[in-house]
Coordinates of C-alpha atoms in Angstrom, one line a residue:
X1 CA -112.0 -3.2 65.2
X2 CA -113.4 -2.9 62.2
X3 CA -115.9 -0.7 63.5
X4 CA -113.0 1.4 65.4
X5 CA -111.1 1.6 61.9
X6 CA -114.6 2.4 60.4
X7 CA -115.1 5.2 62.8
X8 CA -111.5 6.3 62.4
X9 CA -112.7 6.9 58.3
X10 CA -115.7 8.6 58.9
X11 CA -114.4 10.9 61.1
X12 CA -111.4 11.9 58.2
X13 CA -114.1 12.4 55.9
X14 CA -115.9 14.2 58.1
X15 CA -112.8 16.9 58.7
X16 CA -112.3 17.2 55.0
X17 CA -115.6 18.2 54.3
X18 CA -115.5 20.6 57.8
X19 CA -112.1 22.0 55.8
X20 CA -113.6 22.5 52.5
X21 CA -111.3 20.0 51.2
X22 CA -115.0 18.0 50.1
X23 CA -118.3 19.0 48.9
X24 CA -120.4 19.7 52.1
X25 CA -123.1 17.0 50.0
X26 CA -120.5 14.4 49.4
X27 CA -122.4 11.0 49.7
X28 CA -120.0 8.6 51.8
X29 CA -119.9 5.5 49.7
X30 CA -120.7 1.7 51.1
X31 CA -117.0 1.2 51.6
X32 CA -115.6 -1.9 53.0
X33 CA -112.9 -2.8 55.6
X34 CA -111.2 -6.4 55.4
X35 CA -108.3 -8.0 56.4
X36 CA -105.4 -7.4 53.9
X37 CA -104.1 -10.8 52.0
X38 CA -100.8 -10.4 53.7
X39 CA -99.3 -9.5 56.7
X40 CA -96.8 -7.3 54.9
X41 CA -99.5 -5.1 53.8
X42 CA -101.0 -4.6 57.6
X43 CA -104.3 -6.3 58.8
X44 CA -106.6 -4.0 57.7
X45 CA -107.4 -2.0 54.2
X46 CA -110.0 0.1 53.1
X47 CA -110.9 0.9 49.7
X48 CA -112.7 4.1 50.3
X49 CA -110.8 6.1 48.6
X50 CA -110.8 4.3 45.0
X51 CA -115.0 4.6 45.4
X52 CA -114.4 8.8 46.6
X53 CA -112.3 10.1 44.5
X54 CA -114.0 10.4 40.7
X55 CA -116.5 12.5 43.1
X56 CA -114.3 13.6 45.2
X57 CA -112.3 15.7 41.9
X58 CA -108.7 14.1 43.5
X59 CA -107.0 11.4 42.5
X60 CA -107.6 8.5 44.6
X61 CA -103.7 8.4 46.6
X62 CA -104.5 12.2 46.6
X63 CA -107.4 11.7 48.8
X64 CA -106.3 8.9 50.6
X65 CA -103.3 10.7 52.2
X66 CA -105.7 13.9 52.5
X67 CA -107.5 11.4 54.5
X68 CA -104.3 9.6 56.1
X69 CA -102.9 13.5 57.0
X70 CA -106.4 13.6 59.6
X71 CA -106.1 10.9 61.0
X72 CA -106.0 11.8 64.8
X73 CA -104.0 9.1 67.4
X74 CA -105.6 5.9 68.2
X75 CA -103.7 3.3 70.5
X76 CA -104.7 0.8 68.5
X77 CA -103.0 1.5 65.1
X78 CA -99.6 1.6 64.8
X79 CA -99.4 2.2 61.5
X80 CA -101.8 3.3 58.1
X81 CA -100.3 2.8 55.0
X82 CA -101.2 3.9 51.7
X83 CA -100.6 0.6 48.9
X84 CA -101.6 0.2 45.0
X85 CA -104.3 2.6 43.3
X86 CA -104.5 4.1 47.0
X87 CA -105.9 1.6 49.2
X88 CA -105.6 2.7 53.1
X89 CA -103.7 0.0 54.9
X90 CA -103.7 -0.2 58.9
X91 CA -101.8 -2.0 61.2
X92 CA -102.6 -2.8 64.4
X93 CA -100.5 -2.5 67.6
X94 CA -99.0 -4.7 69.5
X95 CA -100.9 -3.6 72.5
X96 CA -104.0 -4.1 71.2
X97 CA -103.0 -7.3 69.7
X98 CA -102.0 -8.7 73.1
X99 CA -105.3 -7.7 74.7
X100 CA -107.7 -10.2 72.7
X101 CA -106.0 -12.1 75.6
X102 CA -107.4 -10.4 78.5
X103 CA -110.9 -10.3 76.3
X104 CA -110.5 -14.5 75.9
X105 CA -110.7 -14.4 79.8
X106 CA -112.9 -12.4 80.8
X107 CA -115.7 -13.3 78.2
X108 CA -114.6 -16.9 77.9
X109 CA -117.4 -18.8 76.1
X110 CA -119.3 -15.2 75.5
X111 CA -116.6 -14.0 74.1
X112 CA -116.7 -13.3 69.6
X113 CA -120.7 -12.9 70.8
X114 CA -122.8 -9.9 70.7
X115 CA -125.2 -8.6 73.4
X116 CA -128.2 -11.2 73.6
X117 CA -131.1 -10.4 71.7
X118 CA -129.9 -6.7 70.6
X119 CA -131.3 -7.7 66.8
X120 CA -134.4 -8.8 65.4
X121 CA -135.5 -11.9 66.8
X122 CA -135.6 -14.2 63.9
X123 CA -138.0 -17.8 63.0
X124 CA -135.4 -20.7 61.9
X125 CA -138.1 -22.8 60.1
X126 CA -135.9 -26.3 59.5
X127 CA -135.3 -29.9 58.5
X128 CA -139.5 -30.5 58.5
X129 CA -138.6 -33.5 57.4
X130 CA -142.7 -35.6 56.7
X131 CA -143.3 -37.3 59.9
X132 CA -143.5 -40.2 57.9
X133 CA -140.4 -42.3 58.7
X134 CA -136.9 -42.2 59.9
X135 CA -134.8 -39.4 59.2
X136 CA -132.2 -39.9 56.3
X137 CA -129.0 -38.7 55.6
X138 CA -130.5 -36.3 53.6
X139 CA -132.0 -34.3 56.4
X140 CA -129.2 -34.6 58.1
X141 CA -127.4 -31.6 56.1
X142 CA -131.0 -29.5 56.7
X143 CA -130.5 -30.4 60.2
X144 CA -126.8 -29.2 60.8
X145 CA -126.8 -26.8 58.9
X146 CA -129.6 -25.0 60.1
X147 CA -129.2 -25.4 63.9
X148 CA -125.7 -23.8 63.4
X149 CA -127.0 -20.7 61.2
X150 CA -129.7 -20.1 64.6
X151 CA -126.5 -21.2 66.4
X152 CA -124.7 -18.8 64.1
X153 CA -127.7 -15.9 64.2
X154 CA -128.2 -16.3 68.1
X155 CA -124.4 -15.1 68.6
X156 CA -124.6 -12.3 66.2
X157 CA -127.2 -10.8 68.9
X158 CA -130.8 -11.9 67.7
X159 CA -133.4 -13.3 69.4
X160 CA -133.9 -16.8 68.0
X161 CA -136.7 -19.2 68.0
X162 CA -135.7 -23.1 66.5
X163 CA -139.2 -24.0 64.2
X164 CA -139.7 -27.8 62.5
X165 CA -143.0 -27.0 60.7
X166 CA -145.2 -30.8 60.4
X167 CA -146.7 -31.8 57.9
X168 CA -149.4 -33.8 59.8
X169 CA -152.0 -33.3 57.1
X170 CA -151.0 -34.1 53.8
X171 CA -151.0 -37.4 51.7
X172 CA -148.4 -39.0 52.4
X173 CA -149.3 -38.9 55.8
X174 CA -152.4 -40.8 54.4
X175 CA -150.2 -42.8 52.4
X176 CA -148.1 -43.8 55.7
X177 CA -151.9 -44.6 57.2
X178 CA -153.1 -46.9 54.4
X179 CA -149.1 -49.3 54.8
X180 CA -149.4 -48.8 59.2
X181 CA -153.5 -50.0 58.8
X182 CA -152.2 -53.2 56.2
X183 CA -149.2 -53.9 57.8
X184 CA -151.7 -54.8 60.9
X185 CA -153.9 -57.2 59.2
X186 CA -151.2 -58.9 58.4
X187 CA -149.8 -59.2 61.8
X188 CA -153.4 -59.9 62.8
X189 CA -153.6 -62.8 59.6
X190 CA -154.7 -61.3 57.0
X191 CA -153.2 -61.2 54.5
X192 CA -154.3 -57.5 52.6
X193 CA -151.9 -56.5 48.6
X194 CA -149.5 -53.8 49.6
X195 CA -149.5 -51.3 47.8
X196 CA -146.7 -50.8 45.1
X197 CA -147.2 -46.9 46.4
X198 CA -147.0 -47.8 49.9
X199 CA -144.1 -47.0 52.6
X200 CA -142.2 -50.5 52.9
X201 CA -140.0 -50.3 55.5
X202 CA -139.9 -52.2 58.7
X203 CA -140.9 -48.9 60.8
X204 CA -144.2 -49.4 59.4
X205 CA -144.5 -53.1 60.7
X206 CA -143.5 -51.7 64.0
X207 CA -145.5 -48.4 64.4
X208 CA -148.4 -51.3 63.2
X209 CA -147.2 -54.0 66.2
X210 CA -147.3 -50.7 68.1
X211 CA -151.0 -50.8 67.4
X212 CA -152.4 -54.2 67.2
X213 CA -150.7 -54.3 70.5
X214 CA -153.0 -51.2 71.6
X215 CA -156.1 -51.9 69.8
X216 CA -156.6 -55.5 69.6
X217 CA -158.9 -56.5 66.4
X218 CA -161.0 -53.8 67.2
X219 CA -160.0 -52.1 63.4
X220 CA -159.6 -55.2 61.2
X221 CA -161.6 -55.6 58.2
X222 CA -161.6 -58.7 55.3
X223 CA -159.5 -58.6 52.8
X224 CA -162.6 -58.4 50.4
X225 CA -163.9 -55.3 52.0
X226 CA -160.1 -53.5 51.5
X227 CA -159.8 -54.4 48.6
X228 CA -162.9 -55.1 46.0
X229 CA -163.4 -52.8 43.6
X230 CA -160.0 -51.1 44.2
X231 CA -158.7 -49.9 40.3
X232 CA -155.6 -51.5 39.7
X233 CA -152.1 -50.9 41.4
X234 CA -149.5 -50.2 39.0
X235 CA -147.8 -53.2 38.5
X236 CA -151.0 -54.8 37.4
X237 CA -151.2 -52.1 35.0
X238 CA -152.6 -49.7 36.0
X239 CA -151.8 -46.1 38.0
X240 CA -150.4 -46.2 41.7
X241 CA -151.3 -43.3 42.2
X242 CA -155.2 -43.5 41.6
X243 CA -154.9 -47.1 43.3
X244 CA -152.8 -45.8 46.9
X245 CA -155.9 -42.8 46.8
X246 CA -158.6 -45.1 46.7
X247 CA -157.5 -47.9 49.4
X248 CA -157.9 -44.8 51.4
X249 CA -160.9 -43.6 50.0
X250 CA -161.4 -47.2 51.5
X251 CA -159.8 -47.4 54.5
X252 CA -161.6 -44.2 55.6
X253 CA -164.8 -45.5 55.0
X254 CA -165.0 -48.7 57.1
X255 CA -163.0 -46.4 60.0
X256 CA -164.5 -43.8 60.0
X257 CA -163.3 -41.0 60.9
X258 CA -162.7 -41.4 64.9
X259 CA -160.7 -44.8 64.2
X260 CA -158.7 -42.9 60.9
X261 CA -157.7 -40.6 63.0
X262 CA -156.7 -43.8 65.6
X263 CA -154.1 -45.2 63.0
X264 CA -153.4 -41.7 61.0
X265 CA -152.3 -40.5 64.9
X266 CA -150.1 -44.3 65.6
X267 CA -148.1 -43.3 62.4
X268 CA -147.9 -39.9 63.1
X269 CA -147.1 -39.8 67.0
X270 CA -144.6 -43.0 65.9
X271 CA -142.8 -41.0 63.5
X272 CA -142.7 -37.7 65.2
X273 CA -141.2 -39.7 68.7
X274 CA -138.6 -41.3 66.4
X275 CA -137.5 -37.6 64.6
X276 CA -136.7 -36.0 67.6
X277 CA -135.2 -38.7 69.7
X278 CA -133.1 -38.6 66.5
X279 CA -132.2 -35.3 66.3
X280 CA -131.4 -34.8 69.7
X281 CA -128.6 -37.7 69.6
X282 CA -127.8 -35.7 66.6
X283 CA -127.7 -32.3 69.1
X284 CA -130.5 -30.8 67.0
X285 CA -133.3 -29.3 69.5
X286 CA -135.5 -27.5 67.9
X287 CA -138.1 -24.6 70.2
X288 CA -141.4 -25.7 68.7
X289 CA -142.8 -28.3 67.1
X290 CA -145.9 -26.6 64.5
X291 CA -149.1 -28.3 63.9
X292 CA -149.7 -28.1 59.7
X293 CA -153.6 -29.1 60.7
X294 CA -153.2 -25.9 63.6
X295 CA -153.0 -23.2 60.1
X296 CA -157.3 -24.6 60.0
X297 CA -158.3 -24.8 63.5
X298 CA -156.4 -21.6 65.2
X299 CA -157.3 -19.8 61.6
X300 CA -154.2 -18.5 60.4
X301 CA -155.5 -20.2 56.8
X302 CA -158.9 -17.8 56.9
X303 CA -157.3 -14.6 58.1
X304 CA -155.0 -15.2 55.2
X305 CA -157.7 -15.8 52.4
X306 CA -159.6 -12.7 54.0
X307 CA -155.8 -10.4 54.3
X308 CA -156.4 -11.2 50.1
X309 CA -159.1 -11.4 49.6
X310 CA -159.3 -7.6 51.7
X311 CA -156.2 -6.3 49.4
X312 CA -157.8 -7.1 46.1
X313 CA -155.5 -10.1 45.3
X314 CA -157.9 -12.7 44.8
X315 CA -160.5 -13.0 42.3
X316 CA -163.0 -16.5 41.0
X317 CA -162.2 -18.8 38.2
X318 CA -163.8 -22.2 37.4
X319 CA -165.2 -22.6 40.0
X320 CA -162.0 -21.8 42.5
X321 CA -160.9 -19.2 44.7
X322 CA -157.4 -17.7 43.0
X323 CA -154.4 -15.3 43.8
X324 CA -153.0 -13.2 41.8
X325 CA -149.5 -14.2 43.0
X326 CA -148.3 -13.3 39.3
X327 CA -148.3 -9.2 39.7
X328 CA -145.7 -10.0 42.3
X329 CA -143.3 -11.9 40.5
X330 CA -144.8 -15.0 40.1
X331 CA -144.3 -17.7 37.5
X332 CA -148.6 -18.0 37.6
X333 CA -151.7 -17.4 39.8
X334 CA -151.7 -19.4 42.1
X335 CA -155.6 -21.6 43.5
X336 CA -156.2 -21.1 46.3
X337 CA -159.7 -23.0 47.9
X338 CA -159.8 -26.0 45.2
X339 CA -163.6 -26.4 43.3
X340 CA -164.6 -28.5 46.2
X341 CA -164.4 -25.8 48.8
X342 CA -161.1 -27.3 49.7
X343 CA -158.5 -25.1 50.7
X344 CA -154.8 -25.8 48.6
X345 CA -151.3 -26.9 49.8
X346 CA -150.6 -23.2 48.9
X347 CA -153.4 -21.8 51.2
X348 CA -152.0 -23.5 54.3
X349 CA -148.3 -22.4 53.0
X350 CA -150.2 -18.5 53.4
X351 CA -151.1 -19.2 56.5
X352 CA -148.2 -20.8 58.3
X353 CA -146.3 -17.6 56.6
X354 CA -148.6 -15.0 58.2
X355 CA -148.4 -17.2 61.4
X356 CA -144.7 -16.3 61.9
X357 CA -145.0 -12.3 62.2
X358 CA -148.6 -12.7 64.0
X359 CA -146.7 -15.0 67.1
X360 CA -144.4 -11.3 66.5
X361 CA -141.1 -12.4 64.8
X362 CA -139.6 -9.8 62.8
X363 CA -137.9 -12.0 60.6
X364 CA -138.9 -14.8 58.9
X365 CA -136.0 -17.7 57.5
X366 CA -136.8 -20.7 56.1
X367 CA -134.1 -23.4 55.5
X368 CA -135.6 -25.9 52.3
X369 CA -134.0 -28.8 50.6
X370 CA -132.9 -28.0 47.3
X371 CA -136.0 -29.2 44.9
X372 CA -137.5 -26.4 47.2
X373 CA -135.7 -23.7 44.5
X374 CA -139.7 -22.2 42.6
X375 CA -140.8 -21.4 46.5
X376 CA -138.5 -18.6 46.9
X377 CA -141.2 -16.0 44.0
X378 CA -144.7 -18.2 45.6
X379 CA -143.5 -16.7 49.4
X380 CA -142.3 -13.6 48.2
X381 CA -145.6 -13.0 46.5
X382 CA -147.3 -14.5 49.6
X383 CA -145.4 -11.7 52.0
X384 CA -146.3 -8.9 49.5
X385 CA -150.4 -10.1 49.3
X386 CA -150.2 -10.8 52.9
X387 CA -149.0 -7.1 52.9
X388 CA -146.0 -8.6 54.9
X389 CA -142.1 -7.0 54.4
X390 CA -140.9 -9.2 51.1
X391 CA -137.3 -8.2 52.8
X392 CA -138.3 -10.4 55.9
X393 CA -138.5 -13.3 54.0
X394 CA -135.7 -15.5 53.9
X395 CA -135.0 -18.5 52.3
X396 CA -132.0 -20.7 52.4
X397 CA -131.2 -23.9 50.3
X398 CA -129.4 -27.0 50.9
X399 CA -127.9 -28.6 48.5
X400 CA -127.6 -32.5 48.4
X401 CA -125.5 -34.2 50.2
X402 CA -124.4 -37.3 48.5
X403 CA -123.1 -40.4 50.6
X404 CA -120.3 -42.5 50.2
X405 CA -119.2 -46.1 51.2
X406 CA -116.2 -46.2 49.3
X407 CA -116.4 -45.7 45.3
X408 CA -119.8 -46.2 46.2
X409 CA -123.1 -44.4 46.0
X410 CA -125.6 -45.0 48.4
X411 CA -129.1 -45.1 47.3
X412 CA -131.7 -44.0 49.5
X413 CA -135.6 -44.1 48.9
X414 CA -138.3 -43.6 51.6
X415 CA -140.5 -45.7 49.8
X416 CA -139.2 -48.3 49.5
X417 CA -137.4 -48.5 52.5
X418 CA -134.2 -48.9 51.4
X419 CA -132.9 -45.3 52.7
X420 CA -129.2 -44.8 54.8
X421 CA -130.9 -43.8 58.3
X422 CA -129.1 -40.6 60.2
X423 CA -128.7 -42.8 63.2
X424 CA -127.1 -45.3 61.1
X425 CA -124.6 -42.5 59.7
X426 CA -124.2 -41.0 63.8
X427 CA -123.2 -44.8 64.8
X428 CA -121.2 -44.8 61.6
X429 CA -119.2 -41.8 61.9
X430 CA -120.1 -40.0 65.2
X431 CA -122.3 -36.8 66.0
X432 CA -118.8 -34.7 65.6
X433 CA -118.1 -35.5 62.2
X434 CA -121.3 -35.7 60.6
X435 CA -122.6 -32.2 62.6
X436 CA -119.0 -31.0 60.9
X437 CA -119.2 -32.5 57.3
X438 CA -122.5 -31.8 56.6
X439 CA -121.6 -27.5 57.0
X440 CA -117.7 -27.8 56.1
X441 CA -119.2 -26.7 52.3
X442 CA -121.6 -23.2 51.3
X443 CA -124.8 -25.0 51.7
X444 CA -125.4 -24.6 48.2
X445 CA -123.3 -26.0 47.1
X446 CA -123.4 -30.7 46.2
X447 CA -121.8 -32.2 49.4
X448 CA -120.3 -35.1 48.8
X449 CA -119.8 -36.9 52.1
X450 CA -116.8 -39.5 52.3
X451 CA -116.9 -41.8 54.9
X452 CA -113.9 -42.9 55.4
X453 CA -112.4 -39.2 55.6
X454 CA -114.7 -38.6 58.5
X455 CA -114.1 -41.9 60.6
X456 CA -110.2 -41.6 59.8
X457 CA -107.9 -39.9 62.9
X458 CA -105.8 -38.1 60.7
X459 CA -104.7 -34.5 59.8
X460 CA -106.9 -35.3 56.4
X461 CA -109.7 -35.0 58.7
X462 CA -111.0 -31.8 59.1
X463 CA -112.5 -32.2 62.2
X464 CA -109.9 -33.9 64.1
X465 CA -107.4 -32.1 63.4
X466 CA -109.2 -29.1 65.3
X467 CA -110.3 -31.3 67.7
X468 CA -106.7 -32.4 68.5
X469 CA -105.8 -29.1 69.2
X470 CA -108.1 -28.6 72.1
X471 CA -107.2 -31.9 73.1
X472 CA -103.7 -30.6 72.6
X473 CA -103.7 -27.9 75.1
X474 CA -105.7 -29.7 78.0
X475 CA -102.4 -32.5 77.8
X476 CA -100.6 -29.8 78.4
X477 CA -102.4 -28.5 81.1
X478 CA -103.0 -32.2 83.1
X479 CA -98.7 -32.2 82.2
X480 CA -98.2 -28.8 84.1
X481 CA -99.8 -30.6 86.9
X482 CA -97.7 -33.4 86.7
X483 CA -94.9 -31.5 87.0
X484 CA -95.9 -29.9 89.7
X485 CA -95.5 -26.1 87.6
X486 CA -97.4 -23.1 88.7
X487 CA -100.0 -21.7 86.1
X488 CA -102.8 -18.5 86.6
X489 CA -104.1 -16.3 84.8
X490 CA -102.7 -12.7 86.2
X491 CA -99.3 -14.3 85.3
X492 CA -100.3 -14.8 82.7
X493 CA -101.1 -11.5 81.0
X494 CA -98.4 -10.1 83.4
X495 CA -96.4 -11.9 80.7
X496 CA -98.1 -11.4 77.3
X497 CA -95.2 -8.5 76.3
X498 CA -92.7 -11.9 76.3
X499 CA -95.0 -13.2 73.1
X500 CA -92.9 -11.7 70.7
X501 CA -92.2 -14.3 68.5
X502 CA -93.7 -14.8 65.0
X503 CA -96.5 -18.1 65.6
X504 CA -97.3 -16.6 68.6
X505 CA -98.3 -13.1 67.2
X506 CA -99.8 -15.8 64.1
X507 CA -102.2 -17.3 66.6
X508 CA -102.6 -13.9 68.4
X509 CA -104.0 -12.7 65.5
X510 CA -106.4 -15.5 64.6
X511 CA -107.4 -15.2 67.8
X512 CA -108.2 -11.3 67.4
X513 CA -110.2 -12.1 64.4
X514 CA -112.6 -15.0 65.6
X515 CA -115.3 -11.6 66.7
X516 CA -115.7 -10.7 63.4
X517 CA -115.7 -13.8 61.7
X518 CA -118.8 -15.1 63.6
X519 CA -119.9 -11.7 62.0
X520 CA -119.7 -12.4 58.7
X521 CA -121.1 -16.0 59.3
X522 CA -123.8 -15.1 61.2
X523 CA -124.4 -12.5 57.9
X524 CA -123.8 -14.3 54.5
X525 CA -125.9 -17.6 56.9
X526 CA -122.3 -19.4 56.3
X527 CA -121.6 -21.8 59.1
X528 CA -118.3 -23.2 57.0
X529 CA -116.9 -19.9 57.3
X530 CA -116.7 -20.9 60.9
X531 CA -115.3 -24.3 60.0
X532 CA -112.6 -22.5 57.7
X533 CA -111.8 -19.8 60.9
X534 CA -111.3 -23.4 63.1
X535 CA -109.5 -25.0 60.4
X536 CA -106.8 -21.8 60.0
X537 CA -107.1 -21.7 63.8
X538 CA -106.4 -25.2 64.9
X539 CA -103.1 -24.3 62.2
X540 CA -102.3 -21.1 63.6
X541 CA -101.6 -23.2 66.7
X542 CA -99.8 -26.3 65.6
X543 CA -97.2 -24.6 63.9
X544 CA -96.7 -22.5 67.2
X545 CA -96.5 -25.7 69.4
X546 CA -94.6 -27.5 67.3
X547 CA -91.6 -24.3 67.1
X548 CA -92.0 -23.1 70.6
X549 CA -91.0 -24.7 73.7
X550 CA -94.3 -24.0 76.6
X551 CA -93.7 -26.2 80.0
X552 CA -89.4 -25.9 79.7
X553 CA -89.9 -22.7 78.8
X554 CA -88.5 -19.9 81.7
X555 CA -91.1 -19.5 84.1
X556 CA -92.4 -15.6 82.7
X557 CA -92.3 -17.3 79.8
X558 CA -94.3 -20.2 79.9
X559 CA -96.8 -18.5 81.8
X560 CA -97.3 -16.3 78.5
X561 CA -97.5 -19.3 76.2
X562 CA -99.9 -21.2 78.6
X563 CA -102.2 -18.0 78.6
X564 CA -102.0 -18.4 74.8
X565 CA -102.9 -21.8 74.8
X566 CA -105.7 -21.4 76.9
X567 CA -107.4 -18.3 75.5
X568 CA -107.0 -20.8 72.2
X569 CA -108.4 -23.6 73.9
X570 CA -111.2 -21.1 74.5
X571 CA -111.8 -20.1 71.3
X572 CA -111.7 -23.9 69.5
X573 CA -115.0 -24.4 72.4
X574 CA -117.0 -21.7 71.4
X575 CA -116.3 -22.2 67.5
X576 CA -117.0 -25.8 68.0
X577 CA -120.4 -25.0 69.6
X578 CA -121.7 -23.0 67.1
X579 CA -121.5 -25.7 64.8
X580 CA -122.6 -28.3 67.8
X581 CA -118.8 -30.6 67.9
X582 CA -118.0 -31.4 71.2
X583 CA -113.8 -30.3 72.0
X584 CA -113.0 -33.0 73.7
X585 CA -110.1 -33.1 76.6
X586 CA -108.7 -36.1 74.7
X587 CA -108.7 -38.1 71.7

């Protein structure tokens, strides 16, 4: 409908130019067509006359009147009015509104969606938690947000790939490997002091038990071999970072490359499998798990560095190779290759960015935690240095989710092992409530996750309120069958004209605006727009249900109202699916 109204406005301006009322070279400003705040002012309004009046040498209302006078007949618009200083308000015709029910019936699950793959392809990277332990509730928000945004982009016509970046080459994974190795020794009767900076969760013992079951004592060394000569740990009045790094080096020395990789992979594979299972239980499926190690083996890092060098953006200083990132708006230049010839994490970032476009994607969307704010300028600089379009690199930051149990805030620490896992959250409040609560606030706002509200069966719980509307409609159709009353879609469509009451009209208007809600939510990467819409749609349905007889209405009106219920149920299910929330038949 917005596109249709935009065409009416564009045609009116064309006619005014053709008749000399407006200069031929007068550019059309970027005007908006938006829903009115009150139905008294029609359904939609545009500000075109206010934006164009000064350059046209006319008063806004005068220009608005001239435009309205040139509007052609439209079966979709019943009334056009000028309001305030020069807004043009449109009222949508009753036949156009009623046609929404037919469109919902015809399109079903596709109602509101654009033609598939009609827009640019996008790779959406989200979650990407280090595979060094189970996912916790902090990761859950990024998972729910990323999955919903990917769904929205797909609904808006984009080809979408959902990707998880596996940090399988970083220091944290080495710390996990050493933690597993030491627990492996404990299980074999060799007690080695556990480092302050090690991973202390019970899952590390589970991994070590699996390693012992597979390798036996083959990877075992004495406590003296492991600890002799190591620098003091923090609790020994030393430095915990130096201590754990020395411990990693000792493990590599004693085990050798092949056996160290066995220990390393035991931790990596267990954690990745656990993460996959967690995400699947949360309704989040990634199309690709991209290995950081593959950046080197597949040559992405090398090609990225070569591209920067060919473009003249590298220089040598202090034995290291630097990227002149400040030339592209970053706050400092970045080391790409260290003095010892080893590439940096930033070099991996370069290789990963290059890989996205070499693999054929037209846009790269990163969904990162709020602590990655400084990453944005770095990525944009990297894109420009590599000769990529920085406008095709997008970063959405997800603020922290704070979990409350009663009035007490739950503290989380992955390494200490005292965290609330995503699995525990799902078991307590359910996947539906968790998915919805995570996205009902904008991703750039902090979220206080209220466990008690998420579990409550009341209208104050938004996901329960919405699902209840869907289940209520299912109950209506069960009652219809029990009472042996008739219903069919054709009869409902023929009787649509009987839907003249205000609650019916308001519900139809809500159904009608669903496609533009998807468009707005996808464009702003804002699933909370869908969440808010679903609450409004459910409220409109409950108001209709509580005031209009349905099963007890006479036959023609019963068909019309049941058809409206069925269309509402379909749109509720469509919207909930975008958020990864189920649409239950019973509550």
